[in-house]
Tab-separated table of C-alpha atoms in Angstrom:
chain	number	residue	atom	x	y	z
A	14	UNK	CA	10.183	-8.877	-3.990
A	15	UNK	CA	7.347	-7.647	-2.312
A	16	UNK	CA	6.777	-4.837	-5.315
A	17	UNK	CA	3.273	-5.322	-6.987
A	18	UNK	CA	4.775	-4.558	-10.012
A	19	UNK	CA	7.430	-7.326	-9.841
A	20	UNK	CA	4.949	-10.007	-7.986
A	21	UNK	CA	2.560	-8.814	-11.516
A	22	UNK	CA	5.044	-9.214	-13.610
A	23	UNK	CA	5.540	-13.514	-12.481
A	24	UNK	CA	2.412	-14.284	-12.173
A	25	UNK	CA	1.902	-13.495	-16.121
A	26	UNK	CA	5.086	-15.265	-16.678
A	27	UNK	CA	3.835	-18.744	-14.552
A	28	UNK	CA	-0.250	-19.792	-14.657
A	29	UNK	CA	-0.151	-21.419	-11.020
A	30	UNK	CA	1.226	-18.353	-9.810
A	31	UNK	CA	-1.260	-16.020	-11.648
A	32	UNK	CA	-4.683	-18.410	-10.539
A	33	UNK	CA	-3.062	-17.423	-6.903
A	34	UNK	CA	-2.753	-13.971	-7.204
A	35	UNK	CA	-5.957	-13.324	-9.007
A	36	UNK	CA	-7.338	-14.465	-5.481
A	37	UNK	CA	-8.147	-11.192	-3.041
A	38	UNK	CA	-7.456	-13.453	-0.749
A	39	UNK	CA	-3.222	-13.169	-0.820
A	40	UNK	CA	-3.796	-9.679	-1.215
A	41	UNK	CA	-5.690	-9.431	2.222
A	42	UNK	CA	-2.928	-11.399	3.587
A	43	UNK	CA	-0.223	-8.809	1.510
A	44	UNK	CA	-1.597	-6.384	3.508
A	45	UNK	CA	-1.858	-7.548	6.464
A	46	UNK	CA	2.272	-9.113	6.086
A	47	UNK	CA	3.682	-5.845	4.561
A	48	UNK	CA	1.325	-2.880	5.202
A	49	UNK	CA	-0.252	-3.860	8.921
A	50	UNK	CA	-4.400	-3.716	7.473
A	51	UNK	CA	-6.794	-5.704	8.786
A	52	UNK	CA	-10.391	-6.576	7.726
A	53	UNK	CA	-11.369	-3.090	10.105
A	54	UNK	CA	-8.593	-0.855	8.355
A	55	UNK	CA	-9.844	-1.914	4.807
A	56	UNK	CA	-13.148	-0.722	5.998
A	57	UNK	CA	-11.613	2.875	6.647
A	58	UNK	CA	-10.731	2.793	2.614
A	59	UNK	CA	-14.411	2.855	1.457
A	60	UNK	CA	-13.208	3.980	-2.470
A	61	UNK	CA	-11.222	1.074	-2.718
A	62	UNK	CA	-12.587	-1.977	-3.587
A	63	UNK	CA	-10.331	-4.963	-3.681
A	64	UNK	CA	-7.660	-6.010	-0.991
A	65	UNK	CA	-4.920	-5.486	-4.794
A	66	UNK	CA	-6.289	-1.585	-5.275
A	67	UNK	CA	-5.117	-1.063	-1.525
A	68	UNK	CA	-1.976	-2.638	-1.368
A	69	UNK	CA	-1.074	-0.655	-4.628
A	70	UNK	CA	-1.799	2.111	-3.232
A	71	UNK	CA	-0.210	1.648	0.386
A	72	UNK	CA	2.873	0.622	-1.663
A	73	UNK	CA	2.714	3.831	-3.857
A	74	UNK	CA	1.308	6.495	-0.293
A	75	UNK	CA	2.800	4.947	3.099
A	76	UNK	CA	6.257	5.335	2.460
A	77	UNK	CA	5.874	8.817	2.396
A	78	UNK	CA	4.143	8.642	5.847
A	79	UNK	CA	6.145	10.492	8.058
A	80	UNK	CA	8.149	13.685	9.715
A	81	UNK	CA	9.440	16.213	6.881
A	82	UNK	CA	10.991	20.027	8.026
A	83	UNK	CA	11.067	22.205	6.180
A	84	UNK	CA	14.125	23.916	7.114
A	85	UNK	CA	13.299	27.428	4.350
A	86	UNK	CA	10.545	28.276	6.493
A	87	UNK	CA	12.265	31.828	8.359
A	88	UNK	CA	12.253	32.071	11.156
A	89	UNK	CA	12.121	28.886	13.179
A	90	UNK	CA	12.129	26.184	10.611
A	91	UNK	CA	8.629	23.972	9.949
A	92	UNK	CA	7.328	20.884	10.826
A	93	UNK	CA	4.931	18.654	8.720
A	94	UNK	CA	3.323	15.809	9.879
A	95	UNK	CA	1.875	13.262	7.230
A	96	UNK	CA	-0.085	10.732	8.224
A	97	UNK	CA	-3.234	8.593	6.553
A	98	UNK	CA	-5.972	9.789	8.431
A	99	UNK	CA	-9.508	7.288	7.645
A	100	UNK	CA	-8.537	5.866	4.647
């Protein structure tokens, strides 16, 4: 699993795993693999100082990004787009 809670749970059980996951380069690679964020993308998140924090933030909020409809918006419905912009 690439869920941050599961990764940190494994890190508590294994010293070698913990040593690797304390390195920000590992979280940078996870962000690149799962969220397609590179160095330039990281700079768009000015309030987030570590790759680990960015990974946790994206895991929580990026899944909500997309199109939503509000069928109760009378009379024609309403289409809403939710997306990140400039971090």
